[in-house]
Coordinates of C-alpha atoms and ligand atoms in Angstrom, one line a residue:
M1 CA -25.2 30.8 22.7
S2 CA -22.9 33.4 21.3
Y3 CA -22.4 36.5 22.8
F4 CA -19.8 39.9 22.7
E5 CA -17.5 40.2 25.4
I6 CA -15.9 43.7 25.5
Q7 CA -13.4 45.3 27.8
G8 CA -14.5 49.2 27.9
G9 CA -12.8 52.5 28.4
V10 CA -10.8 52.2 24.8
P11 CA -10.8 55.5 22.6
L12 CA -11.7 54.2 19.2
N13 CA -9.5 55.4 16.6
G14 CA -9.2 54.8 12.7
D15 CA -11.4 54.5 9.4
V16 CA -14.6 52.8 9.1
H17 CA -16.7 52.3 6.0
I18 CA -20.1 51.6 5.6
S19 CA -21.9 49.2 4.0
G20 CA -25.3 48.8 2.1
A21 CA -28.3 49.4 3.9
K22 CA -30.4 46.5 4.9
N23 CA -33.8 48.2 4.9
A24 CA -32.8 49.1 1.3
A25 CA -31.2 45.5 0.4
L26 CA -34.5 43.7 1.6
P27 CA -37.3 45.9 -0.8
M28 CA -35.0 46.5 -3.2
L29 CA -34.6 42.2 -3.3
C30 CA -38.0 41.8 -3.4
A31 CA -38.5 44.3 -6.1
A32 CA -36.5 41.6 -8.3
L33 CA -39.2 39.1 -8.3
L34 CA -41.2 41.8 -10.5
T35 CA -39.6 40.3 -13.3
A36 CA -38.0 37.0 -15.3
E37 CA -35.2 38.9 -16.3
K38 CA -32.0 38.9 -14.4
C39 CA -31.0 41.8 -11.6
T40 CA -27.8 42.2 -10.4
F41 CA -27.1 43.8 -6.7
E42 CA -24.0 45.7 -6.0
N43 CA -23.0 46.7 -2.4
V44 CA -25.4 44.0 -0.6
P45 CA -24.4 43.4 3.5
D46 CA -23.5 40.3 4.4
I47 CA -26.0 40.1 7.0
S48 CA -28.0 37.4 8.2
D49 CA -31.2 39.1 7.2
I50 CA -30.0 39.2 3.5
Q51 CA -29.1 35.1 3.9
V52 CA -32.7 34.3 5.1
L53 CA -34.3 36.6 2.4
L54 CA -32.1 35.0 -0.4
D55 CA -32.6 31.1 1.2
I56 CA -36.6 31.9 1.1
F57 CA -36.3 33.0 -2.6
E58 CA -34.3 30.0 -3.0
A59 CA -36.7 27.8 -1.8
I60 CA -39.6 29.1 -4.0
G61 CA -37.4 28.2 -7.5
V62 CA -36.0 31.7 -7.5
S63 CA -32.3 31.7 -8.9
V64 CA -30.1 33.0 -6.4
S65 CA -26.0 33.7 -7.0
R66 CA -24.5 35.3 -4.3
D67 CA -20.9 36.4 -3.2
L68 CA -21.3 38.2 -0.3
D69 CA -17.7 38.7 0.0
K70 CA -17.8 41.0 -3.1
K71 CA -21.1 42.0 -2.0
T72 CA -22.8 40.9 -5.0
V73 CA -26.2 39.0 -5.4
T74 CA -27.9 38.1 -9.0
I75 CA -31.3 37.4 -9.0
Q76 CA -33.4 35.5 -11.8
A77 CA -37.6 34.9 -10.8
K78 CA -38.1 32.8 -13.7
T79 CA -40.3 30.7 -11.7
I80 CA -42.1 31.3 -8.4
D81 CA -43.6 28.3 -6.7
L82 CA -46.7 29.4 -4.9
N83 CA -47.1 26.4 -3.6
K84 CA -43.9 26.0 -1.7
L85 CA -44.4 29.6 -0.4
K86 CA -47.6 29.1 1.3
T87 CA -46.4 26.3 3.6
L88 CA -42.6 27.8 3.9
H89 CA -41.2 28.3 7.5
K90 CA -38.5 30.3 6.9
V91 CA -40.6 33.2 6.2
K92 CA -42.2 33.6 10.1
K93 CA -38.2 34.3 11.0
F94 CA -38.3 38.0 10.1
R95 CA -40.8 40.5 9.6
A96 CA -39.7 41.8 6.1
S97 CA -41.1 38.7 4.5
I98 CA -43.9 41.0 3.9
L99 CA -42.4 42.8 1.4
M100 CA -42.7 39.9 -0.8
L101 CA -46.8 40.3 -1.3
G102 CA -46.4 43.2 -3.3
P103 CA -44.0 41.5 -5.9
I104 CA -45.8 38.2 -6.2
L105 CA -49.0 39.4 -6.0
A106 CA -48.6 41.7 -9.2
R107 CA -46.4 38.6 -11.1
K108 CA -49.1 35.9 -10.2
G109 CA -52.2 37.3 -8.9
E110 CA -51.9 35.6 -6.0
C111 CA -49.7 35.3 -2.7
S112 CA -50.3 33.6 0.2
I113 CA -47.5 33.1 3.1
M114 CA -47.4 32.7 6.5
Q115 CA -47.5 35.6 9.1
P116 CA -44.4 37.0 8.9
G117 CA -42.1 37.1 12.4
G118 CA -43.3 39.4 15.2
C119 CA -40.8 41.6 16.5
V120 CA -40.5 43.2 20.3
I121 CA -40.5 46.4 19.7
G122 CA -43.9 47.1 19.2
A123 CA -47.1 45.6 17.7
R124 CA -46.3 45.9 13.8
P125 CA -49.2 45.6 12.7
N126 CA -49.7 44.8 8.8
H127 CA -53.1 46.6 7.9
I128 CA -50.9 49.5 6.1
H129 CA -50.3 46.8 3.8
I130 CA -53.6 44.5 3.5
D131 CA -55.4 47.6 3.6
G132 CA -53.8 48.8 0.9
F133 CA -53.6 45.9 -1.4
T134 CA -57.9 45.8 -0.6
T135 CA -58.1 49.4 -1.5
L136 CA -56.4 48.7 -5.1
G137 CA -58.5 45.7 -5.1
A138 CA -56.8 43.1 -4.2
K139 CA -58.9 40.1 -2.0
D140 CA -58.0 39.6 1.2
K141 CA -58.6 35.8 2.1
S142 CA -55.6 35.9 5.2
Q143 CA -56.4 33.6 7.9
P144 CA -54.5 34.1 11.5
E145 CA -51.5 31.9 10.6
N146 CA -51.2 33.4 7.0
L147 CA -51.1 36.5 4.4
H148 CA -53.3 35.4 1.5
L149 CA -54.2 38.0 -1.1
T150 CA -55.1 37.6 -4.4
Y151 CA -55.8 40.3 -7.4
N152 CA -57.3 39.6 -11.0
R153 CA -58.5 42.4 -11.7
K154 CA -57.9 44.4 -15.6
K155 CA -57.7 47.8 -13.6
L156 CA -57.4 48.9 -9.9
Q157 CA -60.4 49.6 -8.1
N158 CA -58.9 53.2 -6.6
P159 CA -56.0 54.3 -8.7
R160 CA -55.6 56.9 -5.6
L161 CA -54.5 55.9 -2.2
L162 CA -54.1 57.3 1.1
L163 CA -51.8 55.6 3.8
S164 CA -53.2 55.6 7.0
E165 CA -49.4 55.7 8.5
A166 CA -46.3 56.8 6.8
S167 CA -45.4 53.1 7.1
V168 CA -41.6 52.3 5.6
T169 CA -42.4 48.8 4.5
G170 CA -46.1 50.0 3.2
T171 CA -45.3 52.2 1.1
E172 CA -42.5 50.0 -0.2
N173 CA -44.9 47.2 -0.8
L174 CA -47.3 49.2 -2.5
A175 CA -45.0 50.6 -4.7
I176 CA -43.6 47.7 -5.9
F177 CA -47.3 46.1 -6.7
L178 CA -48.3 49.6 -8.8
A179 CA -45.1 49.6 -10.7
A180 CA -46.4 46.5 -12.5
Q181 CA -49.8 47.7 -13.4
N182 CA -50.2 49.1 -16.6
E183 CA -52.1 52.5 -15.2
T184 CA -51.0 55.5 -13.5
S185 CA -51.9 55.4 -9.5
E186 CA -51.1 57.9 -6.5
M187 CA -50.3 57.3 -3.3
Y188 CA -50.4 59.9 -0.7
F189 CA -48.4 59.9 3.0
C190 CA -45.7 58.0 2.2
A191 CA -42.8 57.3 4.0
A192 CA -39.9 58.8 2.4
E193 CA -36.5 57.5 4.5
M194 CA -33.8 56.8 2.0
H195 CA -34.4 52.9 1.8
V196 CA -38.0 53.8 -0.2
R197 CA -36.4 56.6 -2.1
A198 CA -33.9 53.6 -3.6
T199 CA -36.4 51.2 -3.6
L200 CA -38.4 53.8 -5.8
E201 CA -35.2 54.8 -8.0
M202 CA -34.7 50.8 -8.6
L203 CA -38.4 50.6 -9.9
Q204 CA -37.8 53.8 -11.9
S205 CA -35.3 51.8 -13.8
M206 CA -36.8 48.9 -14.4
G207 CA -39.2 50.7 -16.5
A208 CA -41.7 52.1 -14.1
Q209 CA -42.4 56.1 -14.1
I210 CA -42.4 57.2 -10.8
E211 CA -43.2 61.3 -9.6
G212 CA -42.1 62.6 -6.1
I213 CA -39.5 60.1 -5.5
G214 CA -38.3 61.8 -1.8
S215 CA -41.4 63.0 -0.8
H216 CA -44.8 61.9 0.7
H217 CA -47.1 62.2 -2.2
L218 CA -45.9 59.7 -5.2
K219 CA -47.5 59.2 -9.0
I220 CA -46.6 56.0 -10.4
T221 CA -46.8 55.3 -14.2
G222 CA -46.2 51.2 -14.4
Q223 CA -46.1 48.5 -16.7
K224 CA -46.6 44.7 -16.9
E225 CA -43.2 44.0 -18.0
L226 CA -40.1 45.5 -16.4
S227 CA -36.8 44.6 -17.0
G228 CA -33.7 43.7 -14.8
G229 CA -30.7 45.3 -14.5
T230 CA -27.9 46.4 -12.4
F231 CA -28.5 48.4 -9.0
T232 CA -26.5 49.2 -5.9
I233 CA -27.8 49.5 -2.5
P234 CA -26.9 52.9 -1.1
P235 CA -24.9 52.9 2.6
D236 CA -26.5 52.5 5.6
G237 CA -27.0 55.7 7.4
L238 CA -28.1 53.9 10.8
L239 CA -24.9 52.0 10.9
A240 CA -23.1 55.5 10.0
G241 CA -25.1 57.0 12.8
T242 CA -24.0 54.0 15.6
Y243 CA -20.3 54.6 14.8
A244 CA -20.3 58.1 15.1
I245 CA -21.8 57.6 18.4
A246 CA -19.3 55.0 19.2
G247 CA -16.8 57.4 18.5
I248 CA -18.1 60.3 20.6
I249 CA -18.5 58.3 23.6
T250 CA -15.5 56.8 23.4
N251 CA -13.4 60.2 23.2
G252 CA -12.1 58.6 19.8
D253 CA -11.3 59.9 16.8
I254 CA -12.9 58.4 13.7
T255 CA -13.7 58.7 9.9
I256 CA -16.7 57.1 8.9
H257 CA -16.8 56.9 5.0
N258 CA -19.6 56.0 2.2
V259 CA -21.9 58.3 4.4
N260 CA -24.6 60.2 2.6
H261 CA -25.4 63.2 4.7
K262 CA -28.6 64.3 3.7
E263 CA -30.0 61.2 5.5
L264 CA -28.8 62.2 8.5
Y265 CA -29.1 65.6 8.9
S266 CA -31.8 65.1 11.8
F267 CA -29.2 63.3 13.7
Y268 CA -26.8 65.7 13.3
G269 CA -28.6 68.1 14.7
P270 CA -29.0 66.6 18.0
L271 CA -25.5 65.8 17.8
K272 CA -24.7 69.4 17.6
R273 CA -27.3 70.3 20.6
V274 CA -25.1 67.6 22.9
G275 CA -21.7 69.2 22.2
A276 CA -20.3 66.4 20.1
N277 CA -17.4 67.4 17.9
F278 CA -17.5 66.4 14.5
E279 CA -17.5 67.3 10.5
M280 CA -19.0 66.4 7.0
L281 CA -16.4 65.8 4.9
D282 CA -17.0 64.4 1.3
N283 CA -19.0 61.3 1.4
A284 CA -17.4 61.1 4.8
L285 CA -18.2 61.6 8.5
H286 CA -15.0 62.7 11.1
V287 CA -15.8 62.5 14.9
H288 CA -13.3 64.3 17.0
P289 CA -12.7 63.7 20.8
P290 CA -15.8 65.5 22.5
H291 CA -15.7 68.4 24.9
D292 CA -18.0 68.5 27.6
L293 CA -21.5 66.9 26.7
K294 CA -24.7 68.2 28.0
A295 CA -28.2 66.9 28.2
L296 CA -30.7 67.5 25.3
K297 CA -34.3 68.8 26.3
K298 CA -35.7 66.1 24.1
L299 CA -35.0 63.8 21.8
Q300 CA -38.2 62.9 19.6
T301 CA -38.4 60.1 17.1
A302 CA -40.4 60.7 14.0
I303 CA -40.8 59.6 10.0
F304 CA -38.1 61.0 7.8
P305 CA -37.0 63.5 7.6
G306 CA -37.5 63.3 11.6
F307 CA -34.8 61.8 13.8
S308 CA -35.1 58.0 13.2
T309 CA -36.8 55.5 15.6
D310 CA -33.6 53.1 14.7
L311 CA -31.3 55.8 16.0
Q312 CA -33.0 56.3 19.1
S313 CA -31.5 53.4 21.3
P314 CA -27.9 54.2 20.2
F315 CA -28.4 58.0 21.4
G316 CA -30.2 56.8 24.6
V317 CA -26.2 55.7 25.4
L318 CA -24.8 58.9 24.1
L319 CA -27.3 60.5 26.6
T320 CA -26.1 59.1 29.7
Q321 CA -23.0 60.8 29.1
C322 CA -24.4 64.1 28.5
E323 CA -24.4 66.3 31.9
G324 CA -28.3 67.0 33.1
K325 CA -31.5 65.9 32.6
S326 CA -32.2 64.3 28.7
M327 CA -35.8 63.1 27.9
I328 CA -36.8 60.6 25.1
F329 CA -40.1 60.8 23.2
E330 CA -40.4 57.7 21.1
T331 CA -43.6 58.2 19.2
L332 CA -43.2 55.0 16.5
F333 CA -42.9 51.9 18.5
E334 CA -44.6 50.9 21.9
N335 CA -41.7 49.0 23.2
R336 CA -38.3 50.5 22.1
L337 CA -37.4 51.9 25.3
I338 CA -36.8 48.5 27.2
Y339 CA -32.9 48.4 26.5
L340 CA -33.1 51.6 29.1
Y341 CA -33.5 48.7 31.7
E342 CA -30.4 47.1 30.4
L343 CA -28.4 50.8 31.1
E344 CA -29.9 50.6 34.6
K345 CA -28.5 47.4 35.4
M346 CA -25.0 49.2 34.4
G347 CA -25.4 52.2 36.4
A348 CA -27.5 54.7 34.4
K349 CA -30.2 57.0 35.9
I350 CA -33.2 56.8 34.5
A351 CA -37.1 57.3 35.2
I352 CA -39.1 55.4 32.5
M353 CA -42.5 57.3 32.6
N354 CA -44.3 55.1 30.1
A355 CA -44.0 53.3 27.2
H356 CA -43.1 56.2 24.9
Q357 CA -41.4 58.3 27.0
A358 CA -38.4 58.4 29.5
Q359 CA -35.9 60.7 31.3
I360 CA -32.1 60.5 31.4
F361 CA -30.0 61.6 34.2
G362 CA -26.4 62.1 33.4
K363 CA -23.7 61.8 33.6
S364 CA -23.0 58.5 34.6
T365 CA -20.4 56.1 34.7
L366 CA -21.4 52.7 33.3
K367 CA -20.7 49.1 34.8
G368 CA -19.6 46.2 32.8
T369 CA -22.4 43.7 33.7
E370 CA -24.0 41.4 31.6
I371 CA -27.0 42.6 29.6
Q372 CA -29.0 41.6 26.6
S373 CA -30.6 42.7 22.8
W374 CA -34.0 43.1 22.8
D375 CA -33.9 44.2 18.9
L376 CA -31.4 45.1 16.5
R377 CA -30.8 49.1 17.4
A378 CA -31.5 48.1 20.8
G379 CA -28.4 45.4 21.1
A380 CA -25.9 47.7 19.1
A381 CA -26.8 50.0 22.0
M382 CA -25.5 47.4 24.7
V383 CA -22.4 47.4 22.7
L384 CA -22.2 51.1 22.4
A385 CA -22.8 50.8 26.3
G386 CA -20.2 48.0 26.8
L387 CA -17.4 50.2 25.0
I388 CA -17.4 52.8 27.5
A389 CA -18.3 50.8 30.7
E390 CA -16.5 49.5 33.6
G391 CA -14.6 46.2 33.2
T392 CA -16.0 43.7 31.3
T393 CA -19.6 43.4 29.7
K394 CA -21.5 40.7 28.2
V395 CA -23.7 41.3 25.7
T396 CA -26.2 38.4 24.8
N397 CA -28.9 37.9 22.3
I398 CA -26.5 38.8 19.8
N399 CA -28.4 37.2 16.9
Y400 CA -30.5 40.3 16.7
I401 CA -27.4 42.4 16.2
D402 CA -25.8 40.2 13.5
R403 CA -29.3 40.5 11.2
G404 CA -28.2 44.1 10.3
Y405 CA -24.9 44.9 11.8
E406 CA -22.0 44.0 9.3
N407 CA -19.0 42.3 11.5
F408 CA -20.0 44.8 14.0
P409 CA -17.6 43.4 16.7
E410 CA -14.9 42.6 13.9
T411 CA -15.3 46.4 12.4
L412 CA -15.3 47.7 15.9
A413 CA -12.0 45.5 16.9
T414 CA -10.1 47.3 14.0
L415 CA -10.6 50.7 15.5
G416 CA -9.5 49.5 18.6
A417 CA -12.1 48.5 20.6
K418 CA -11.6 45.4 23.0
I419 CA -14.3 43.2 21.8
R420 CA -14.7 39.6 20.8
R421 CA -17.4 37.2 19.9
V422 CA -17.5 34.0 21.9
Q423 CA -19.0 31.3 20.5
Ligands
LIG1 N1 -46.0 54.6 12.6 C1 -46.6 55.7 13.4 N2 -47.1 56.7 12.5 C2 -46.3 57.0 10.9 C3 -46.0 55.9 10.9 C4 -45.2 54.6 11.4 O1 -47.1 55.6 14.2 O2 -46.9 57.8 10.4 C5 -46.1 53.2 13.8 C6 -46.7 52.4 12.9 O3 -47.8 51.9 13.6 C7 -45.7 50.8 12.6 C8 -44.3 51.5 13.7 O4 -44.5 53.1 13.7 O5 -46.0 50.4 14.3 C9 -43.3 51.0 12.1 O6 -43.7 51.9 11.3 P1 -43.7 51.3 9.7 O7 -44.8 50.6 9.0 O8 -43.2 52.5 8.8 O9 -42.3 50.1 10.0 P2 -42.1 49.2 9.2 O10 -42.1 49.2 7.5 O11 -42.6 47.5 9.6 C10 -39.2 49.7 8.8 C11 -37.9 49.0 9.1 C12 -37.9 49.4 10.7 C13 -37.9 50.5 10.9 C14 -39.3 51.2 10.3 C15 -39.5 52.6 11.0 C16 -37.5 47.5 7.2 C17 -37.4 46.3 6.5 N3 -37.8 47.8 8.5 O12 -40.1 49.0 9.4 O13 -36.4 49.0 10.8 O14 -37.7 51.0 12.7 O15 -39.5 51.0 9.4 O16 -38.7 53.5 10.1 O17 -37.2 48.4 6.5 C18 -34.5 47.8 11.9 O18 -33.8 48.1 11.1 O19 -34.5 47.4 13.2 C19 -36.4 48.1 12.2 C20 -36.9 47.9 12.8

């Protein structure tokens, strides 16, 4: 079992370049299944979630050429083998495989996949996706062990769809499907995260007309024959946020390049309020050593443009270094505070009130010990905690971290961190 070993207490210094966003790359690669034409992607992150998705594509007969050292991937879905897909176990590896439903249903009129992988962070229900497709006119033939939809209508049953939650992958999946229908539809209460936006922009350049990109209301005029092209994966704001916190808590001085500030305003607000010292440069963020850090009354996660749930756990580590009582209110997921138990093992003073709320009493000196990653973002938070802990920290279950953070320990090491991957 691999793990990361960290000797804490070293201030980080230098420059870091942010790679492409996992949560944009996954739906965008899936959208390539809408067309038999070639789709080339640039700035694709070299992370295990992407490799798994591309393996799945290859297994179902889609031609994939990947050069992740150069960050490029080309996909050409001339054929899609529905039979192979039906029983493909790899699909269960992660939840993002649900994003194949939209394009394959649109292209083939049917899609059956094994239930996408579960996740420790919460219930992650499928109903937003399934309810959406059935409202549009698909038939749901799913069984407990698989998701199975068919669609053979000439026209959408309902061209107007109100999502019950502004789900990120739900919005993407349904928009991908609607982009390939020869009619106009509207979707309300959509997610508006930057990665949703990037997917919609890709659909637009493939030939769909989409109004309202970046808002919670989309009007999509699709067309059956969509074209391929070259698409660029936008930079990952969640990585930028994580590296910013790494700089702040280690009293470091780092410049983070390839940053889209618009994605991070809701992160900058609480960062400013705790007293972090940073400046927005052109396409970059400079983090200086902070003055005294003070507690935050409340950090509440929300859909975009609110504070991202994916940055909640990294921010939780920062709050252990802030003087006074801070409160976290995780509104989206039921299980995204578990990492706080790991921080407690390191000496952080924390009161977990319920599955969604916790108080953090700072400032605590963290002590190195063995801690585990509970999910991707919580895993990154564990690494952050190790960077400031006294002594040695061992972070286990790092496969979670490799799913979404490209070369995380290697990049931190270039900034001076004493961290190594032990195989
Ligand atoms: N939810 C609400 N209210 C809302 C919207 C969502 O309560 O208005 C709840 C839902 O019930 C759901 C949960 O929040 O259980 C998550 O929502 P969503 O459906 O948007 O999640 P997702 O599409 O399954 C994507 C990302 C996650 C990220 C969430 C939230 C991808 C591949 N995954 O998941 O990313 O946490 O959106 O932003 O895009 C990660 O990268 O580590 C990760 C888990």
